[in-house]
Short mmCIF file of the C-alpha atoms (twelve columns), coordinates in Angstrom:
data_MODEL
# 
_entry.id   MODEL 
# 
loop_
_atom_site.group_PDB 
_atom_site.id 
_atom_site.type_symbol 
_atom_site.label_atom_id 
_atom_site.label_alt_id 
_atom_site.label_comp_id 
_atom_site.label_asym_id 
_atom_site.label_seq_id 
_atom_site.Cartn_x 
_atom_site.Cartn_y 
_atom_site.Cartn_z 
_atom_site.pdbx_PDB_model_num 
ATOM 1  C CA . UNK A 1  0.000   0.000   0.000   1 
ATOM 2  C CA . UNK A 2  1.181   3.504   -0.821  1 
ATOM 3  C CA . UNK A 3  -0.021  6.661   0.861   1 
ATOM 4  C CA . UNK A 4  0.966   10.253  0.327   1 
ATOM 5  C CA . UNK A 5  0.384   13.305  -1.821  1 
ATOM 6  C CA . UNK A 6  -2.145  12.538  -4.565  1 
ATOM 7  C CA . UNK A 7  0.107   13.630  -7.446  1 
ATOM 8  C CA . UNK A 8  3.046   11.546  -6.228  1 
ATOM 9  C CA . UNK A 9  0.870   8.479   -5.671  1 
ATOM 10 C CA . UNK A 10 -0.691  8.877   -9.141  1 
ATOM 11 C CA . UNK A 11 2.769   9.172   -10.697 1 
ATOM 12 C CA . UNK A 12 3.911   5.978   -8.975  1 
ATOM 13 C CA . UNK A 13 0.718   4.175   -10.012 1 
ATOM 14 C CA . UNK A 14 1.386   5.220   -13.609 1 
ATOM 15 C CA . UNK A 15 4.925   3.858   -13.475 1 
ATOM 16 C CA . UNK A 16 3.700   0.592   -11.976 1 
ATOM 17 C CA . UNK A 17 0.978   0.301   -14.626 1 
ATOM 18 C CA . UNK A 18 3.609   0.844   -17.325 1 
ATOM 19 C CA . UNK A 19 5.431   -2.185  -15.872 1 
ATOM 20 C CA . UNK A 20 2.254   -4.233  -16.191 1 
ATOM 21 C CA . UNK A 21 1.352   -4.106  -12.508 1 
ATOM 22 C CA . UNK A 22 -2.216  -3.625  -11.346 1 
ATOM 23 C CA . UNK A 23 -3.024  -0.693  -9.092  1 
ATOM 24 C CA . UNK A 24 -6.224  0.496   -7.472  1 
ATOM 25 C CA . UNK A 25 -6.822  3.919   -6.002  1 
ATOM 26 C CA . UNK A 26 -8.881  3.856   -2.837  1 
ATOM 27 C CA . UNK A 27 -11.740 6.321   -2.471  1 
ATOM 28 C CA . UNK A 28 -10.567 8.100   0.680   1 
ATOM 29 C CA . UNK A 29 -10.711 11.692  1.816   1 
ATOM 30 C CA . UNK A 30 -7.169  11.944  3.224   1 
ATOM 31 C CA . UNK A 31 -3.744  10.311  2.955   1 
ATOM 32 C CA . UNK A 32 -4.232  8.206   6.071   1 
ATOM 33 C CA . UNK A 33 -1.145  6.502   7.525   1 
ATOM 34 C CA . UNK A 34 1.211   9.062   5.981   1 
ATOM 35 C CA . UNK A 35 3.075   12.153  7.227   1 
ATOM 36 C CA . UNK A 36 0.325   14.257  5.619   1 
ATOM 37 C CA . UNK A 37 -1.809  13.386  8.670   1 
ATOM 38 C CA . UNK A 38 0.656   14.910  11.152  1 
ATOM 39 C CA . UNK A 39 -1.000  18.369  11.270  1 
ATOM 40 C CA . UNK A 40 -4.280  16.941  12.605  1 
ATOM 41 C CA . UNK A 41 -2.894  14.529  15.207  1 
ATOM 42 C CA . UNK A 42 -3.139  16.883  18.204  1 
ATOM 43 C CA . UNK A 43 -6.743  17.811  17.423  1 
ATOM 44 C CA . UNK A 44 -7.591  14.168  16.733  1 
ATOM 45 C CA . UNK A 45 -6.077  13.191  20.102  1 
ATOM 46 C CA . UNK A 46 -8.267  15.766  21.870  1 
ATOM 47 C CA . UNK A 47 -11.376 14.293  20.285  1 
ATOM 48 C CA . UNK A 48 -10.277 10.703  20.977  1 
ATOM 49 C CA . UNK A 49 -9.637  11.589  24.633  1 
ATOM 50 C CA . UNK A 50 -13.193 12.936  24.910  1 
ATOM 51 C CA . UNK A 51 -14.849 9.747   23.653  1 
ATOM 52 C CA . UNK A 52 -16.020 6.980   26.007  1 
ATOM 53 C CA . UNK A 53 -14.846 3.777   24.330  1 
ATOM 54 C CA . UNK A 54 -16.000 0.273   25.228  1 
ATOM 55 C CA . UNK A 55 -14.233 -3.040  24.798  1 
ATOM 56 C CA . UNK A 56 -15.090 -4.731  21.495  1 
ATOM 57 C CA . UNK A 57 -18.008 -7.159  21.783  1 
ATOM 58 C CA . UNK A 58 -16.497 -9.316  19.016  1 
ATOM 59 C CA . UNK A 59 -12.845 -10.073 18.288  1 
ATOM 60 C CA . UNK A 60 -11.331 -7.372  16.089  1 
ATOM 61 C CA . UNK A 61 -7.974  -7.791  14.397  1 
ATOM 62 C CA . UNK A 62 -6.061  -4.538  14.599  1 
ATOM 63 C CA . UNK A 63 -4.705  -3.347  11.280  1 
ATOM 64 C CA . UNK A 64 -2.123  -1.470  13.333  1 
ATOM 65 C CA . UNK A 65 -0.684  -4.401  15.303  1 
ATOM 66 C CA . UNK A 66 -1.929  -7.478  13.441  1 
ATOM 67 C CA . UNK A 67 -3.188  -8.881  16.760  1 
ATOM 68 C CA . UNK A 68 -6.615  -9.051  18.322  1 
ATOM 69 C CA . UNK A 69 -7.487  -5.595  19.628  1 
ATOM 70 C CA . UNK A 70 -7.399  -5.513  23.418  1 
ATOM 71 C CA . UNK A 71 -9.887  -3.610  25.561  1 
ATOM 72 C CA . UNK A 72 -7.014  -1.396  26.706  1 
ATOM 73 C CA . UNK A 73 -6.064  -0.530  23.117  1 
ATOM 74 C CA . UNK A 74 -9.679  0.055   22.089  1 
ATOM 75 C CA . UNK A 75 -10.048 2.624   24.870  1 
ATOM 76 C CA . UNK A 76 -6.739  4.360   24.314  1 
ATOM 77 C CA . UNK A 77 -6.482  7.703   22.527  1 
ATOM 78 C CA . UNK A 78 -2.827  6.835   21.861  1 
ATOM 79 C CA . UNK A 79 -3.877  3.735   19.927  1 
ATOM 80 C CA . UNK A 80 -6.293  5.676   17.717  1 
ATOM 81 C CA . UNK A 81 -3.765  8.451   17.052  1 
ATOM 82 C CA . UNK A 82 -1.235  5.802   16.022  1 
ATOM 83 C CA . UNK A 83 -3.911  4.221   13.825  1 
ATOM 84 C CA . UNK A 84 -4.387  7.484   11.901  1 
ATOM 85 C CA . UNK A 85 -0.672  7.927   11.298  1 
ATOM 86 C CA . UNK A 86 0.969   4.484   11.131  1 
ATOM 87 C CA . UNK A 87 0.546   1.638   8.709   1 
# 
């Protein structure tokens, strides 16, 4: 997966397509998991700290850790901030 500035990602996708590789652009509003998210992290943390989270009722595999999401992680603003920024 590639994330970043739209023009740079499109250029890379074009190069990959020219090599015969398949690409698919995701319909997203922002370049999640990239440095382009850094400016919103403090504000996002404030919102995440104001939310009352509950433990998942069903097992959820975290796309951040690759493990089953723990109740502690699910309720942690730090976890959700990392989720916005990290792959």
